[in-house]
mmCIF file of C-alpha atoms in Angstrom:
data_model
loop_
_atom_site.group_PDB
_atom_site.id
_atom_site.type_symbol
_atom_site.label_atom_id
_atom_site.label_comp_id
_atom_site.label_asym_id
_atom_site.label_seq_id
_atom_site.Cartn_x
_atom_site.Cartn_y
_atom_site.Cartn_z
ATOM 1 C CA MET A 328 14.913 -13.471 -14.408
ATOM 2 C CA GLY A 329 16.815 -16.056 -16.396
ATOM 3 C CA ARG A 330 15.391 -19.409 -17.425
ATOM 4 C CA GLY A 331 17.672 -21.154 -14.938
ATOM 5 C CA THR A 332 16.535 -19.082 -11.947
ATOM 6 C CA MET A 333 13.422 -18.653 -9.860
ATOM 7 C CA THR A 334 12.329 -15.962 -7.434
ATOM 8 C CA VAL A 335 12.409 -16.830 -3.747
ATOM 9 C CA ASP A 336 9.819 -14.639 -2.009
ATOM 10 C CA VAL A 337 9.409 -15.330 1.697
ATOM 11 C CA PRO A 338 7.192 -13.237 3.971
ATOM 12 C CA SER A 339 7.297 -13.839 7.718
ATOM 13 C CA CYS A 340 5.674 -11.977 10.590
ATOM 14 C CA ILE A 341 5.502 -11.937 14.369
ATOM 15 C CA GLU A 342 3.519 -10.066 17.003
ATOM 16 C CA ILE A 343 5.559 -8.158 19.578
ATOM 17 C CA ALA A 344 4.286 -6.831 22.903
ATOM 18 C CA ALA A 345 5.628 -3.309 22.399
ATOM 19 C CA ALA A 346 4.663 -0.031 20.783
ATOM 20 C CA PRO A 347 5.331 0.327 17.045
ATOM 21 C CA ALA A 348 7.829 3.152 17.674
ATOM 22 C CA THR A 349 9.855 0.863 19.945
ATOM 23 C CA VAL A 350 9.899 -1.929 17.370
ATOM 24 C CA TRP A 351 10.812 0.468 14.562
ATOM 25 C CA SER A 352 13.627 1.993 16.597
ATOM 26 C CA PHE A 353 15.073 -1.465 17.235
ATOM 27 C CA VAL A 354 14.851 -2.909 13.722
ATOM 28 C CA HIS A 355 16.131 0.188 11.953
ATOM 29 C CA ASP A 356 19.174 0.603 14.228
ATOM 30 C CA PRO A 357 22.165 -1.290 12.768
ATOM 31 C CA GLN A 358 23.778 -1.559 16.222
ATOM 32 C CA THR A 359 21.053 -3.973 17.375
ATOM 33 C CA ALA A 360 22.176 -6.510 14.743
ATOM 34 C CA VAL A 361 24.596 -7.947 17.316
ATOM 35 C CA LEU A 362 21.484 -9.249 19.113
ATOM 36 C CA THR A 363 19.735 -10.689 16.071
ATOM 37 C CA GLY A 364 22.362 -11.935 13.622
ATOM 38 C CA ASP A 365 24.583 -14.986 13.871
ATOM 39 C CA GLY A 366 28.192 -13.939 14.375
ATOM 40 C CA ILE A 367 27.544 -10.213 13.963
ATOM 41 C CA VAL A 368 29.951 -8.313 16.200
ATOM 42 C CA GLN A 369 29.269 -4.775 14.983
ATOM 43 C CA GLY A 370 26.639 -2.856 13.048
ATOM 44 C CA PHE A 371 26.815 0.793 12.062
ATOM 45 C CA THR A 372 25.674 3.406 9.557
ATOM 46 C CA MET A 373 28.390 4.142 7.021
ATOM 47 C CA PRO A 374 29.755 7.646 7.527
ATOM 48 C CA GLY A 375 28.684 10.033 4.802
ATOM 49 C CA THR A 376 25.346 8.314 4.181
ATOM 50 C CA PRO A 377 22.046 9.826 5.358
ATOM 51 C CA ARG A 378 21.230 8.236 8.735
ATOM 52 C CA GLY A 379 17.538 7.352 8.865
ATOM 53 C CA GLY A 380 16.863 8.160 5.207
ATOM 54 C CA VAL A 381 16.895 6.750 1.709
ATOM 55 C CA GLY A 382 20.504 6.138 0.739
ATOM 56 C CA GLU A 383 21.576 5.145 4.245
ATOM 57 C CA ARG A 384 24.093 2.330 4.080
ATOM 58 C CA GLN A 385 24.333 -0.001 7.030
ATOM 59 C CA CYS A 386 27.418 -2.163 7.508
ATOM 60 C CA PHE A 387 27.594 -5.391 9.509
ATOM 61 C CA VAL A 388 30.806 -7.084 10.600
ATOM 62 C CA HIS A 389 30.561 -10.868 11.004
ATOM 63 C CA LEU A 390 33.090 -12.926 12.951
ATOM 64 C CA LEU A 391 33.598 -16.219 11.118
ATOM 65 C CA ALA A 392 34.416 -19.578 12.698
ATOM 66 C CA ASP A 393 38.055 -19.346 11.583
ATOM 67 C CA GLY A 394 38.479 -16.008 13.380
ATOM 68 C CA SER A 395 38.407 -13.886 10.235
ATOM 69 C CA THR A 396 35.787 -11.233 9.591
ATOM 70 C CA HIS A 397 33.372 -10.623 6.739
ATOM 71 C CA THR A 398 31.591 -7.338 6.071
ATOM 72 C CA HIS A 399 28.073 -7.167 4.670
ATOM 73 C CA MET A 400 26.382 -3.935 3.589
ATOM 74 C CA ILE A 401 22.808 -2.964 2.788
ATOM 75 C CA GLU A 402 21.309 0.245 1.405
ATOM 76 C CA VAL A 403 17.912 1.724 2.236
ATOM 77 C CA VAL A 404 16.142 2.255 -1.111
ATOM 78 C CA GLU A 405 12.610 3.066 0.101
ATOM 79 C CA LEU A 406 11.517 4.463 3.448
ATOM 80 C CA ASP A 407 8.305 5.388 5.232
ATOM 81 C CA PRO A 408 9.850 6.280 8.609
ATOM 82 C CA GLY A 409 8.332 4.392 11.501
ATOM 83 C CA HIS A 410 6.419 2.038 9.209
ATOM 84 C CA ARG A 411 8.304 0.528 6.290
ATOM 85 C CA ALA A 412 11.839 0.208 4.945
ATOM 86 C CA VAL A 413 13.117 -1.557 1.843
ATOM 87 C CA THR A 414 16.788 -2.472 1.654
ATOM 88 C CA ILE A 415 19.007 -4.164 -0.904
ATOM 89 C CA ASP A 416 22.277 -6.006 -0.464
ATOM 90 C CA LEU A 417 25.333 -4.308 -1.842
ATOM 91 C CA PRO A 418 27.106 -4.324 -4.176
ATOM 92 C CA ASP A 419 24.710 -6.177 -6.491
ATOM 93 C CA GLY A 420 21.261 -5.610 -4.991
ATOM 94 C CA GLY A 421 20.493 -9.309 -5.369
ATOM 95 C CA THR A 422 18.462 -9.554 -2.169
ATOM 96 C CA ARG A 423 15.616 -7.182 -1.370
ATOM 97 C CA MET A 424 14.221 -7.031 2.144
ATOM 98 C CA THR A 425 11.073 -5.195 3.205
ATOM 99 C CA THR A 426 10.465 -4.524 6.887
ATOM 100 C CA THR A 427 6.994 -3.363 7.914
ATOM 101 C CA VAL A 428 5.809 -2.258 11.365
ATOM 102 C CA VAL A 429 2.058 -2.003 12.057
ATOM 103 C CA GLY A 430 0.288 -1.698 15.384
ATOM 104 C CA SER A 431 -0.972 0.487 18.148
ATOM 105 C CA HIS A 432 -0.220 1.122 21.798
ATOM 106 C CA ASP A 433 1.537 -1.983 23.118
ATOM 107 C CA ARG A 434 1.037 -4.475 20.257
ATOM 108 C CA THR A 435 2.976 -4.493 16.991
ATOM 109 C CA MET A 436 3.010 -6.796 13.985
ATOM 110 C CA LEU A 437 6.494 -6.924 12.484
ATOM 111 C CA THR A 438 6.697 -8.322 8.954
ATOM 112 C CA LEU A 439 9.862 -9.198 7.097
ATOM 113 C CA GLN A 440 9.768 -10.107 3.411
ATOM 114 C CA MET A 441 12.896 -11.281 1.641
ATOM 115 C CA VAL A 442 13.052 -11.588 -2.145
ATOM 116 C CA LYS A 443 16.008 -12.983 -4.081
ATOM 117 C CA SER A 444 16.695 -15.107 -7.119
ATOM 118 C CA ALA A 445 17.995 -18.654 -6.881
ATOM 119 C CA PRO A 446 19.012 -21.318 -9.375
ATOM 120 C CA ARG A 447 16.105 -23.658 -10.138
ATOM 121 C CA SER A 448 18.124 -26.594 -8.847
ATOM 122 C CA LEU A 449 18.529 -24.909 -5.433
ATOM 123 C CA TYR A 450 15.092 -23.287 -5.150
ATOM 124 C CA ALA A 451 13.688 -25.549 -2.406
ATOM 125 C CA SER A 452 16.795 -25.293 -0.237
ATOM 126 C CA GLU A 453 16.909 -21.498 -0.708
ATOM 127 C CA VAL A 454 13.267 -21.179 0.382
ATOM 128 C CA THR A 455 14.043 -23.251 3.477
ATOM 129 C CA GLN A 456 17.164 -21.223 4.263
ATOM 130 C CA VAL A 457 15.459 -17.843 3.783
ATOM 131 C CA THR A 458 12.419 -18.922 5.816
ATOM 132 C CA GLN A 459 14.663 -20.071 8.649
ATOM 133 C CA TYR A 460 16.631 -16.806 8.530
ATOM 134 C CA CYS A 461 13.474 -14.643 8.622
ATOM 135 C CA ASP A 462 11.795 -16.651 11.394
ATOM 136 C CA THR A 463 14.952 -16.686 13.536
ATOM 137 C CA TYR A 464 15.510 -12.948 13.053
ATOM 138 C CA LEU A 465 11.920 -12.121 14.037
ATOM 139 C CA LEU A 466 12.060 -14.337 17.137
ATOM 140 C CA ARG A 467 15.310 -12.682 18.223
ATOM 141 C CA VAL A 468 13.814 -9.215 17.719
ATOM 142 C CA ARG A 469 10.813 -10.142 19.862
ATOM 143 C CA GLN A 470 13.026 -11.671 22.570
ATOM 144 C CA ALA A 471 15.252 -8.579 22.690
ATOM 145 C CA ILE A 472 12.400 -6.062 22.795
ATOM 146 C CA GLU A 473 10.138 -7.954 25.175
ATOM 147 C CA GLY A 474 13.145 -8.795 27.369
ATOM 148 C CA ALA A 475 13.985 -5.081 27.553
ATOM 149 C CA SER A 476 10.448 -4.338 28.723
ATOM 150 C CA ARG A 477 11.154 -6.733 31.629
ATOM 151 C CA GLY A 478 14.280 -4.827 32.598
ATOM 152 C CA ARG A 479 16.908 -6.350 30.288
ATOM 153 C CA ASP A 480 18.855 -4.081 27.956
ATOM 154 C CA TRP A 481 18.978 -4.279 24.196
#
């Protein structure tokens, strides 16, 4: 890490009233990103990459305010299926996200940890932005999963 940068390391967690397998299935499926990400209109596994394994590349298409689209891709670099996945942003790997699912029966703790570097001058705003992203994502996951258990689809 350079002298002009600092590491932003934000863990966030939420309890979800669902079985761990249900939570894992939701968070590891790129198609559910349309329910959790701002402006995401499509999520899919890149053809030719190992679905559900290390090396899987997930692609997300964002619709921007001006009507254009932006594509964002991540790669799974570590995986303990059903429990933990570590992804990096492509092409540079500058953001590392760890998703962990722990629980039993109908209660699951979902933890999201995002790590990235930021210029010292922007550190505080980056921490705020990353914290807001993680908290919003986790709330949307819980709403989608718990809503589905009450008869709404995700």
